[in-house]
Amino acid sequence: MKLRDNAKFDTLCIHAGQVPDPSTGAIVTPIYQTSTYVQDALGQHKGYEYARTQNPTRAALEGNLAAIEGGAAGFAFASGMAATGAVMTLLQSGDHVVVTDNTYGGTYRLFERVLRKYQLDFTYVDSSNVRDIAAAIQPQTKMLFLETPTNPVLRLTDLAAACEVAHARGVTVVVDNTFASPYVQRPIAFGADIVLHSTTKYLNGHSDGVGGIVVAVRDEHVEWLRFVQNAEGAILGPMDAWLVLRGTKTLPIRMERHNRNAQVLAEFLASHPKVTRVHYPGLPSHPQHDLAKRQMRGFGGIISFETGSLERSRTVLNSVQLMALAESLGGVETLISHPASMTHASVPVERRQQIGLTDDMIRVSVGIEDIADLQDDLAQALDRI
């Protein structure tokens, strides 16, 4: 089995980073559940010494995801937040970061409650406006940290334009691509230097593993991230690495269904009399619908909508039967959540209001079930308002 240099995305998902096991011919990468490796003699080994530093299952996943995102190298971590934390070690005390204002609540908590203690500075801007990004960059700005689409308001950033502005000022561009997945969007193709994911979400796709990945392009970033992965030790275990490898093999066909189901459900919600607003890039009413058509392949599997009051939304959340009331996203099953009290509870109320995250907002991670069943479930829940 040999992967051609010009292999297409769907083929990369199945084969990149993986070869049949040389000892048995197993076509699926084995789970190398070991902490250490026997050496043939002093100073002589097979490329593996200690599992924090190297593991064949993890290495296969890292190669797979680097190829999928179009980067030079990948580094797998124990969670998406561990991946974000590793990226932030590229900075030094006194450095400044420009951040998408509607960033994930856990990212905001890390930046504000932890990293400010180490004299890193953060400015949050509406990154959908490239002029706001440019205005926020200071002499000490070293990083632009983007999320697009944002969680949960689904605002978009023009990646090519943002990268052009940042690079003209010597600023590294990092994109959290968790919400889109590399099937829908590949930030490196638009100029990003580093892409990260919570692999827990679409890359795994089955709600049975937690992890994170960082994919880098530039040699200096690759060298440092390799060092820090080993030095800090927040690695992804072999079982979780194997689960993500299992997930990426079906990523394209899953994402096709996520995209299709979400589009239908968004259109249903947009026409429903008890829904006051729907956030979804696939709707012509979305303020950046045209950008989404240029930058994304499909519009993703996440919808947010509003009902007019917290109590009305509470009724919907407590009345769904097929959908599961739960945090997280990107699994084959549909999850419904209340961002203000769940994923973004760590974000102060005034900041939530500034970014448009209302108390009545409901977020749906649309799964791959039959769309008629999903629509019927939401319909009966909305009927209870």
mmCIF file of C-alpha atoms in Angstrom:
data_model
loop_
_atom_site.group_PDB
_atom_site.id
_atom_site.type_symbol
_atom_site.label_atom_id
_atom_site.label_comp_id
_atom_site.label_asym_id
_atom_site.label_seq_id
_atom_site.Cartn_x
_atom_site.Cartn_y
_atom_site.Cartn_z
ATOM 1 C CA MET A 1 0.000 0.000 0.000
ATOM 2 C CA LYS A 2 1.459 3.336 -1.077
ATOM 3 C CA LEU A 3 -0.171 6.744 -0.731
ATOM 4 C CA ARG A 4 0.472 9.002 -3.727
ATOM 5 C CA ASP A 5 1.736 12.536 -3.130
ATOM 6 C CA ASN A 6 -1.409 13.995 -4.731
ATOM 7 C CA ALA A 7 -3.875 11.800 -2.815
ATOM 8 C CA LYS A 8 -7.225 13.491 -2.246
ATOM 9 C CA PHE A 9 -8.765 14.415 1.103
ATOM 10 C CA ASP A 10 -11.026 11.379 1.512
ATOM 11 C CA THR A 11 -8.112 9.043 0.784
ATOM 12 C CA LEU A 12 -5.840 10.873 3.238
ATOM 13 C CA CYS A 13 -8.434 10.419 5.979
ATOM 14 C CA ILE A 14 -8.282 6.641 5.583
ATOM 15 C CA HIS A 15 -4.603 6.032 4.866
ATOM 16 C CA ALA A 16 -2.321 8.950 5.829
ATOM 17 C CA GLY A 17 0.133 8.221 8.617
ATOM 18 C CA GLN A 18 -0.686 4.523 8.649
ATOM 19 C CA VAL A 19 0.923 1.417 7.160
ATOM 20 C CA PRO A 20 0.052 -2.231 7.719
ATOM 21 C CA ASP A 21 1.674 -3.590 10.876
ATOM 22 C CA PRO A 22 5.042 -5.045 9.746
ATOM 23 C CA SER A 23 4.913 -8.022 12.095
ATOM 24 C CA THR A 24 1.392 -9.248 11.267
ATOM 25 C CA GLY A 25 0.126 -7.305 8.262
ATOM 26 C CA ALA A 26 -2.781 -5.898 10.304
ATOM 27 C CA ILE A 27 -4.404 -3.188 8.197
ATOM 28 C CA VAL A 28 -5.582 -1.249 11.260
ATOM 29 C CA THR A 29 -2.893 0.435 13.359
ATOM 30 C CA PRO A 30 -2.487 -1.561 16.582
ATOM 31 C CA ILE A 31 -2.991 -0.056 20.025
ATOM 32 C CA TYR A 32 0.546 -0.039 21.418
ATOM 33 C CA GLN A 33 -0.439 -0.099 25.069
ATOM 34 C CA THR A 34 3.029 0.024 26.552
ATOM 35 C CA SER A 35 4.958 2.402 28.768
ATOM 36 C CA THR A 36 8.470 1.461 27.641
ATOM 37 C CA TYR A 37 10.403 -0.379 24.935
ATOM 38 C CA VAL A 38 13.162 -2.992 25.190
ATOM 39 C CA GLN A 39 16.482 -1.860 23.734
ATOM 40 C CA ASP A 40 18.701 -4.273 21.778
ATOM 41 C CA ALA A 41 21.831 -2.936 23.458
ATOM 42 C CA LEU A 42 22.962 0.208 25.184
ATOM 43 C CA GLY A 43 22.109 3.083 22.849
ATOM 44 C CA GLN A 44 20.475 0.771 20.302
ATOM 45 C CA HIS A 45 16.695 0.818 19.923
ATOM 46 C CA LYS A 46 14.001 0.776 17.249
ATOM 47 C CA GLY A 47 13.183 4.470 17.465
ATOM 48 C CA TYR A 48 11.129 4.139 20.643
ATOM 49 C CA GLU A 49 12.448 4.548 24.183
ATOM 50 C CA TYR A 50 9.647 5.764 26.477
ATOM 51 C CA ALA A 51 5.937 6.181 25.754
ATOM 52 C CA ARG A 52 5.657 9.789 26.867
ATOM 53 C CA THR A 53 8.162 10.659 24.152
ATOM 54 C CA GLN A 54 7.100 8.240 21.415
ATOM 55 C CA ASN A 55 4.221 5.858 20.806
ATOM 56 C CA PRO A 56 3.492 4.228 17.412
ATOM 57 C CA THR A 57 -0.301 4.612 17.701
ATOM 58 C CA ARG A 58 0.003 8.267 18.587
ATOM 59 C CA ALA A 59 2.569 8.798 15.825
ATOM 60 C CA ALA A 60 0.164 7.303 13.279
ATOM 61 C CA LEU A 61 -2.579 9.680 14.383
ATOM 62 C CA GLU A 62 -0.248 12.677 14.299
ATOM 63 C CA GLY A 63 0.802 11.835 10.752
ATOM 64 C CA ASN A 64 -2.800 11.309 9.738
ATOM 65 C CA LEU A 65 -4.044 14.642 11.081
ATOM 66 C CA ALA A 66 -1.053 16.600 9.788
ATOM 67 C CA ALA A 67 -1.829 15.305 6.286
ATOM 68 C CA ILE A 68 -5.562 15.991 6.627
ATOM 69 C CA GLU A 69 -4.919 19.615 7.650
ATOM 70 C CA GLY A 70 -2.095 20.107 5.147
ATOM 71 C CA GLY A 71 0.566 20.822 7.772
ATOM 72 C CA ALA A 72 4.151 19.720 8.308
ATOM 73 C CA ALA A 73 3.688 17.874 11.609
ATOM 74 C CA GLY A 74 1.051 17.095 14.216
ATOM 75 C CA PHE A 75 1.205 16.711 17.997
ATOM 76 C CA ALA A 76 -1.511 14.915 19.963
ATOM 77 C CA PHE A 77 -2.447 15.962 23.482
ATOM 78 C CA ALA A 78 -4.693 14.707 26.269
ATOM 79 C CA SER A 79 -7.449 17.251 25.504
ATOM 80 C CA GLY A 80 -8.227 20.209 23.315
ATOM 81 C CA MET A 81 -7.348 22.523 26.195
ATOM 82 C CA ALA A 82 -3.998 20.771 26.647
ATOM 83 C CA ALA A 83 -3.364 21.407 22.952
ATOM 84 C CA THR A 84 -4.244 25.086 23.383
ATOM 85 C CA GLY A 85 -2.005 25.311 26.436
ATOM 86 C CA ALA A 86 0.908 23.846 24.475
ATOM 87 C CA VAL A 87 0.456 26.395 21.689
ATOM 88 C CA MET A 88 0.533 29.235 24.212
ATOM 89 C CA THR A 89 4.009 28.151 25.390
ATOM 90 C CA LEU A 90 5.281 29.649 22.128
ATOM 91 C CA LEU A 91 4.803 33.007 23.892
ATOM 92 C CA GLN A 92 6.856 34.760 26.551
ATOM 93 C CA SER A 93 6.002 37.063 29.426
ATOM 94 C CA GLY A 94 4.936 40.446 28.074
ATOM 95 C CA ASP A 95 3.619 39.120 24.765
ATOM 96 C CA HIS A 96 0.188 40.185 23.535
ATOM 97 C CA VAL A 97 -2.458 38.052 21.807
ATOM 98 C CA VAL A 98 -5.450 39.191 19.746
ATOM 99 C CA VAL A 99 -8.329 36.734 20.220
ATOM 100 C CA THR A 100 -11.728 36.189 18.620
ATOM 101 C CA ASP A 101 -14.155 37.680 21.141
ATOM 102 C CA ASN A 102 -16.641 34.806 20.906
ATOM 103 C CA THR A 103 -14.034 32.209 21.816
ATOM 104 C CA TYR A 104 -14.831 28.936 23.595
ATOM 105 C CA GLY A 105 -15.483 29.409 27.313
ATOM 106 C CA GLY A 106 -12.659 27.070 28.307
ATOM 107 C CA THR A 107 -10.213 29.014 26.157
ATOM 108 C CA TYR A 108 -11.324 32.276 27.748
ATOM 109 C CA ARG A 109 -10.892 30.749 31.210
ATOM 110 C CA LEU A 110 -7.356 29.561 30.376
ATOM 111 C CA PHE A 111 -6.340 32.941 28.991
ATOM 112 C CA GLU A 112 -7.929 35.081 31.701
ATOM 113 C CA ARG A 113 -7.600 32.975 34.852
ATOM 114 C CA VAL A 114 -4.307 31.208 34.207
ATOM 115 C CA LEU A 115 -2.114 32.828 31.562
ATOM 116 C CA ARG A 116 -2.572 36.419 32.682
ATOM 117 C CA LYS A 117 -0.785 35.336 35.873
ATOM 118 C CA TYR A 118 2.289 34.833 33.685
ATOM 119 C CA GLN A 119 2.086 38.355 32.229
ATOM 120 C CA LEU A 120 0.527 37.443 28.911
ATOM 121 C CA ASP A 121 -1.934 40.034 27.652
ATOM 122 C CA PHE A 122 -5.100 39.406 25.628
ATOM 123 C CA THR A 123 -7.361 41.666 23.579
ATOM 124 C CA TYR A 124 -10.698 40.275 22.377
ATOM 125 C CA VAL A 125 -12.088 41.573 19.084
ATOM 126 C CA ASP A 126 -14.859 40.813 16.653
ATOM 127 C CA SER A 127 -12.570 39.004 14.224
ATOM 128 C CA SER A 128 -15.291 38.974 11.572
ATOM 129 C CA ASN A 129 -14.166 42.587 11.032
ATOM 130 C CA VAL A 130 -10.584 42.494 9.742
ATOM 131 C CA ARG A 131 -10.200 46.209 10.501
ATOM 132 C CA ASP A 132 -10.790 45.428 14.184
ATOM 133 C CA ILE A 133 -8.022 42.818 14.051
ATOM 134 C CA ALA A 134 -5.608 45.304 12.500
ATOM 135 C CA ALA A 135 -6.497 47.994 15.040
ATOM 136 C CA ALA A 136 -5.891 45.626 17.975
ATOM 137 C CA ILE A 137 -2.378 44.585 16.904
ATOM 138 C CA GLN A 138 0.302 46.263 19.035
ATOM 139 C CA PRO A 139 4.114 46.245 18.833
ATOM 140 C CA GLN A 140 4.185 43.412 21.389
ATOM 141 C CA THR A 141 1.497 41.339 19.611
ATOM 142 C CA LYS A 142 2.887 37.912 18.779
ATOM 143 C CA MET A 143 -0.234 35.841 18.053
ATOM 144 C CA LEU A 144 -3.678 36.084 16.474
ATOM 145 C CA PHE A 145 -5.909 33.354 17.936
ATOM 146 C CA LEU A 146 -9.023 32.744 15.837
ATOM 147 C CA GLU A 147 -12.141 30.613 16.020
ATOM 148 C CA THR A 148 -14.337 30.386 12.956
ATOM 149 C CA PRO A 149 -17.206 29.598 13.067
ATOM 150 C CA THR A 150 -17.401 30.837 16.646
ATOM 151 C CA ASN A 151 -18.949 28.927 19.496
ATOM 152 C CA PRO A 152 -21.931 29.295 19.771
ATOM 153 C CA VAL A 153 -22.872 32.435 17.797
ATOM 154 C CA LEU A 154 -21.405 31.010 14.547
ATOM 155 C CA ARG A 155 -19.746 34.223 13.412
ATOM 156 C CA LEU A 156 -17.101 33.783 10.698
ATOM 157 C CA THR A 157 -13.628 35.223 10.150
ATOM 158 C CA ASP A 158 -12.237 35.747 6.656
ATOM 159 C CA LEU A 159 -9.156 33.593 7.131
ATOM 160 C CA ALA A 160 -7.213 34.747 4.089
ATOM 161 C CA ALA A 161 -7.721 38.423 4.943
ATOM 162 C CA ALA A 162 -6.941 37.915 8.642
ATOM 163 C CA CYS A 163 -3.742 36.000 7.851
ATOM 164 C CA GLU A 164 -2.635 38.709 5.429
ATOM 165 C CA VAL A 165 -3.098 41.420 8.078
ATOM 166 C CA ALA A 166 -1.330 39.403 10.776
ATOM 167 C CA HIS A 167 1.599 38.255 8.676
ATOM 168 C CA ALA A 168 2.258 41.776 7.420
ATOM 169 C CA ARG A 169 2.945 42.637 11.068
ATOM 170 C CA GLY A 170 4.945 39.501 11.898
ATOM 171 C CA VAL A 171 2.121 37.923 13.927
ATOM 172 C CA THR A 172 1.611 34.141 14.079
ATOM 173 C CA VAL A 173 -1.916 32.975 13.192
ATOM 174 C CA VAL A 174 -3.483 30.136 15.192
ATOM 175 C CA VAL A 175 -6.920 28.779 14.264
ATOM 176 C CA ASP A 176 -9.074 26.570 16.455
ATOM 177 C CA ASN A 177 -10.761 24.538 13.721
ATOM 178 C CA THR A 178 -12.788 22.288 16.035
ATOM 179 C CA PHE A 179 -16.213 23.645 15.078
ATOM 180 C CA ALA A 180 -15.711 23.247 11.334
ATOM 181 C CA SER A 181 -13.515 20.131 11.086
ATOM 182 C CA PRO A 182 -10.897 19.879 8.314
ATOM 183 C CA TYR A 183 -13.547 18.464 5.989
ATOM 184 C CA VAL A 184 -15.451 21.738 6.079
ATOM 185 C CA GLN A 185 -12.472 24.104 6.364
ATOM 186 C CA ARG A 186 -8.658 23.902 6.105
ATOM 187 C CA PRO A 187 -7.162 27.064 7.621
ATOM 188 C CA ILE A 188 -3.582 26.326 6.540
ATOM 189 C CA ALA A 189 -4.708 26.627 2.916
ATOM 190 C CA PHE A 190 -5.732 30.217 3.735
ATOM 191 C CA GLY A 191 -2.412 31.060 5.383
ATOM 192 C CA ALA A 192 -2.714 29.927 9.013
ATOM 193 C CA ASP A 193 0.518 28.908 10.751
ATOM 194 C CA ILE A 194 -0.995 26.584 13.362
ATOM 195 C CA VAL A 195 -4.307 24.715 13.523
ATOM 196 C CA LEU A 196 -5.663 23.017 16.610
ATOM 197 C CA HIS A 197 -8.644 20.828 17.415
ATOM 198 C CA SER A 198 -10.366 19.177 20.249
ATOM 199 C CA THR A 199 -10.242 15.701 18.705
ATOM 200 C CA THR A 200 -13.062 14.858 21.109
ATOM 201 C CA LYS A 201 -15.447 16.415 18.607
ATOM 202 C CA TYR A 202 -15.747 15.752 14.849
ATOM 203 C CA LEU A 203 -12.382 14.049 14.389
ATOM 204 C CA ASN A 204 -13.323 11.303 16.841
ATOM 205 C CA GLY A 205 -17.002 11.596 16.015
ATOM 206 C CA HIS A 206 -18.318 8.931 18.378
ATOM 207 C CA SER A 207 -18.334 10.633 21.815
ATOM 208 C CA ASP A 208 -16.026 8.034 23.306
ATOM 209 C CA GLY A 209 -12.659 9.740 23.641
ATOM 210 C CA VAL A 210 -11.096 13.014 24.779
ATOM 211 C CA GLY A 211 -8.061 14.545 23.094
ATOM 212 C CA GLY A 212 -6.463 17.417 21.226
ATOM 213 C CA ILE A 213 -4.196 17.974 18.231
ATOM 214 C CA VAL A 214 -1.912 20.773 17.089
ATOM 215 C CA VAL A 215 -0.803 20.881 13.436
ATOM 216 C CA ALA A 216 2.041 23.257 12.576
ATOM 217 C CA VAL A 217 3.646 24.478 9.370
ATOM 218 C CA ARG A 218 6.790 26.374 10.322
ATOM 219 C CA ASP A 219 9.969 24.555 11.370
ATOM 220 C CA GLU A 220 10.491 26.619 14.520
ATOM 221 C CA HIS A 221 6.963 25.848 15.704
ATOM 222 C CA VAL A 222 7.334 22.138 14.932
ATOM 223 C CA GLU A 223 10.614 21.950 16.833
ATOM 224 C CA TRP A 224 9.246 23.711 19.901
ATOM 225 C CA LEU A 225 5.948 21.822 20.009
ATOM 226 C CA ARG A 226 7.785 18.506 19.779
ATOM 227 C CA PHE A 227 9.962 19.567 22.715
ATOM 228 C CA VAL A 228 7.060 20.868 24.816
ATOM 229 C CA GLN A 229 4.896 17.801 24.179
ATOM 230 C CA ASN A 230 7.604 15.656 25.747
ATOM 231 C CA ALA A 231 8.640 18.174 28.410
ATOM 232 C CA GLU A 232 5.143 18.843 29.755
ATOM 233 C CA GLY A 233 3.880 15.326 29.088
ATOM 234 C CA ALA A 234 0.179 16.046 28.444
ATOM 235 C CA ILE A 235 0.144 13.380 25.744
ATOM 236 C CA LEU A 236 -2.749 11.512 24.169
ATOM 237 C CA GLY A 237 -2.859 7.880 25.257
ATOM 238 C CA PRO A 238 -2.718 5.075 22.683
ATOM 239 C CA MET A 239 -6.324 3.966 23.128
ATOM 240 C CA ASP A 240 -7.660 7.485 22.562
ATOM 241 C CA ALA A 241 -5.295 7.918 19.600
ATOM 242 C CA TRP A 242 -6.675 4.714 18.088
ATOM 243 C CA LEU A 243 -10.249 5.908 18.590
ATOM 244 C CA VAL A 244 -9.532 9.113 16.664
ATOM 245 C CA LEU A 245 -7.857 7.127 13.879
ATOM 246 C CA ARG A 246 -11.038 5.068 13.724
ATOM 247 C CA GLY A 247 -13.012 8.307 13.517
ATOM 248 C CA THR A 248 -11.061 10.026 10.744
ATOM 249 C CA LYS A 249 -11.645 7.093 8.406
ATOM 250 C CA THR A 250 -15.326 8.033 8.232
ATOM 251 C CA LEU A 251 -14.920 11.815 8.643
ATOM 252 C CA PRO A 252 -15.911 12.739 5.058
ATOM 253 C CA ILE A 253 -19.115 10.707 4.953
ATOM 254 C CA ARG A 254 -20.089 11.750 8.470
ATOM 255 C CA MET A 255 -19.543 15.424 7.696
ATOM 256 C CA GLU A 256 -21.634 15.185 4.533
ATOM 257 C CA ARG A 257 -24.534 13.964 6.658
ATOM 258 C CA HIS A 258 -23.901 16.505 9.452
ATOM 259 C CA ASN A 259 -23.923 19.290 6.863
ATOM 260 C CA ARG A 260 -27.072 18.054 5.162
ATOM 261 C CA ASN A 261 -29.038 17.449 8.369
ATOM 262 C CA ALA A 262 -28.037 20.794 9.875
ATOM 263 C CA GLN A 263 -29.107 22.688 6.757
ATOM 264 C CA VAL A 264 -32.563 21.098 6.815
ATOM 265 C CA LEU A 265 -32.983 21.653 10.555
ATOM 266 C CA ALA A 266 -31.814 25.287 10.316
ATOM 267 C CA GLU A 267 -34.354 25.981 7.578
ATOM 268 C CA PHE A 268 -37.088 24.342 9.682
ATOM 269 C CA LEU A 269 -36.193 26.466 12.720
ATOM 270 C CA ALA A 270 -35.968 29.659 10.652
ATOM 271 C CA SER A 271 -39.572 29.192 9.547
ATOM 272 C CA HIS A 272 -40.936 28.206 12.975
ATOM 273 C CA PRO A 273 -43.180 30.833 14.641
ATOM 274 C CA LYS A 274 -41.811 30.123 18.137
ATOM 275 C CA VAL A 275 -38.178 30.665 17.152
ATOM 276 C CA THR A 276 -37.020 34.288 17.185
ATOM 277 C CA ARG A 277 -33.588 33.884 15.581
ATOM 278 C CA VAL A 278 -31.424 31.182 14.007
ATOM 279 C CA HIS A 279 -27.636 31.297 13.680
ATOM 280 C CA TYR A 280 -26.348 29.082 10.864
ATOM 281 C CA PRO A 281 -23.922 30.001 8.058
ATOM 282 C CA GLY A 282 -25.943 28.004 5.537
ATOM 283 C CA LEU A 283 -28.917 30.346 5.776
ATOM 284 C CA PRO A 284 -29.023 33.314 3.360
ATOM 285 C CA SER A 285 -29.996 35.432 6.390
ATOM 286 C CA HIS A 286 -26.595 34.804 7.996
ATOM 287 C CA PRO A 287 -24.564 38.033 7.646
ATOM 288 C CA GLN A 288 -21.564 36.117 6.279
ATOM 289 C CA HIS A 289 -23.338 33.565 4.125
ATOM 290 C CA ASP A 290 -21.289 34.538 1.057
ATOM 291 C CA LEU A 291 -18.002 34.143 2.971
ATOM 292 C CA ALA A 292 -19.155 30.743 4.190
ATOM 293 C CA LYS A 293 -19.762 29.637 0.601
ATOM 294 C CA ARG A 294 -16.222 30.697 -0.359
ATOM 295 C CA GLN A 295 -14.347 29.460 2.682
ATOM 296 C CA MET A 296 -16.198 26.331 3.757
ATOM 297 C CA ARG A 297 -17.258 23.048 2.159
ATOM 298 C CA GLY A 298 -20.762 22.829 3.492
ATOM 299 C CA PHE A 299 -21.786 24.866 6.515
ATOM 300 C CA GLY A 300 -21.095 22.524 9.421
ATOM 301 C CA GLY A 301 -23.213 20.598 11.864
ATOM 302 C CA ILE A 302 -23.864 23.237 14.544
ATOM 303 C CA ILE A 303 -26.979 25.406 14.818
ATOM 304 C CA SER A 304 -27.809 27.966 17.492
ATOM 305 C CA PHE A 305 -31.254 29.462 17.903
ATOM 306 C CA GLU A 306 -33.225 31.690 20.265
ATOM 307 C CA THR A 307 -36.784 31.432 21.521
ATOM 308 C CA GLY A 308 -37.388 34.810 23.173
ATOM 309 C CA SER A 309 -36.820 33.921 26.838
ATOM 310 C CA LEU A 310 -34.859 31.634 29.103
ATOM 311 C CA GLU A 311 -38.033 29.923 30.297
ATOM 312 C CA ARG A 312 -39.149 29.151 26.758
ATOM 313 C CA SER A 313 -35.742 27.701 25.993
ATOM 314 C CA ARG A 314 -35.774 25.722 29.222
ATOM 315 C CA THR A 315 -39.028 24.141 28.099
ATOM 316 C CA VAL A 316 -37.477 23.083 24.787
ATOM 317 C CA LEU A 317 -34.321 21.727 26.432
ATOM 318 C CA ASN A 318 -36.327 19.718 28.955
ATOM 319 C CA SER A 319 -38.802 18.420 26.359
ATOM 320 C CA VAL A 320 -36.612 16.879 23.668
ATOM 321 C CA GLN A 321 -36.776 13.097 23.618
ATOM 322 C CA LEU A 322 -34.412 11.892 20.894
ATOM 323 C CA MET A 323 -31.836 14.650 21.290
ATOM 324 C CA ALA A 324 -29.578 14.374 24.330
ATOM 325 C CA LEU A 325 -29.159 17.322 26.700
ATOM 326 C CA ALA A 326 -25.385 17.280 27.042
ATOM 327 C CA GLU A 327 -22.214 19.284 26.552
ATOM 328 C CA SER A 328 -19.763 18.609 23.716
ATOM 329 C CA LEU A 329 -20.469 18.307 20.006
ATOM 330 C CA GLY A 330 -19.455 16.530 16.824
ATOM 331 C CA GLY A 331 -20.704 13.031 17.627
ATOM 332 C CA VAL A 332 -22.937 10.874 15.463
ATOM 333 C CA GLU A 333 -25.777 11.465 17.928
ATOM 334 C CA THR A 334 -27.529 14.836 18.221
ATOM 335 C CA LEU A 335 -26.718 16.851 21.342
ATOM 336 C CA ILE A 336 -28.594 19.926 22.543
ATOM 337 C CA SER A 337 -27.250 22.359 25.113
ATOM 338 C CA HIS A 338 -27.628 25.732 26.811
ATOM 339 C CA PRO A 339 -24.349 27.606 26.243
ATOM 340 C CA ALA A 340 -24.891 30.336 28.859
ATOM 341 C CA SER A 341 -25.063 27.816 31.709
ATOM 342 C CA MET A 342 -23.001 24.994 30.214
ATOM 343 C CA THR A 343 -20.105 25.543 27.785
ATOM 344 C CA HIS A 344 -19.793 29.289 28.463
ATOM 345 C CA ALA A 345 -20.660 29.460 32.160
ATOM 346 C CA SER A 346 -17.105 30.680 32.887
ATOM 347 C CA VAL A 347 -17.604 33.730 30.651
ATOM 348 C CA PRO A 348 -18.869 36.792 32.579
ATOM 349 C CA VAL A 349 -22.464 37.837 31.875
ATOM 350 C CA GLU A 350 -21.458 41.211 30.452
ATOM 351 C CA ARG A 351 -19.054 39.586 27.979
ATOM 352 C CA ARG A 352 -21.696 37.067 26.912
ATOM 353 C CA GLN A 353 -24.033 39.979 26.215
ATOM 354 C CA GLN A 354 -21.356 41.791 24.206
ATOM 355 C CA ILE A 355 -20.830 38.836 21.883
ATOM 356 C CA GLY A 356 -24.526 38.106 21.427
ATOM 357 C CA LEU A 357 -24.646 34.970 23.562
ATOM 358 C CA THR A 358 -28.123 35.381 24.998
ATOM 359 C CA ASP A 359 -29.601 33.515 27.933
ATOM 360 C CA ASP A 360 -32.249 32.001 25.669
ATOM 361 C CA MET A 361 -29.767 30.648 23.122
ATOM 362 C CA ILE A 362 -29.899 26.909 22.421
ATOM 363 C CA ARG A 363 -27.087 25.120 20.604
ATOM 364 C CA VAL A 364 -27.685 21.940 18.626
ATOM 365 C CA SER A 365 -24.891 19.658 17.477
ATOM 366 C CA VAL A 366 -26.803 17.954 14.706
ATOM 367 C CA GLY A 367 -26.024 14.256 14.400
ATOM 368 C CA ILE A 368 -26.449 11.829 11.545
ATOM 369 C CA GLU A 369 -29.806 10.336 12.523
ATOM 370 C CA ASP A 370 -32.710 10.425 10.076
ATOM 371 C CA ILE A 371 -33.550 14.085 9.623
ATOM 372 C CA ALA A 372 -37.309 13.447 9.889
ATOM 373 C CA ASP A 373 -36.855 12.077 13.411
ATOM 374 C CA LEU A 374 -34.740 15.065 14.458
ATOM 375 C CA GLN A 375 -37.215 17.541 13.034
ATOM 376 C CA ASP A 376 -40.145 15.786 14.706
ATOM 377 C CA ASP A 377 -38.333 15.875 18.049
ATOM 378 C CA LEU A 378 -37.687 19.611 17.874
ATOM 379 C CA ALA A 379 -41.215 20.248 16.658
ATOM 380 C CA GLN A 380 -42.818 18.476 19.599
ATOM 381 C CA ALA A 381 -40.498 20.282 22.042
ATOM 382 C CA LEU A 382 -41.316 23.686 20.546
ATOM 383 C CA ASP A 383 -45.025 22.838 20.662
ATOM 384 C CA ARG A 384 -44.744 22.746 24.483
ATOM 385 C CA ILE A 385 -43.896 26.440 24.675
#
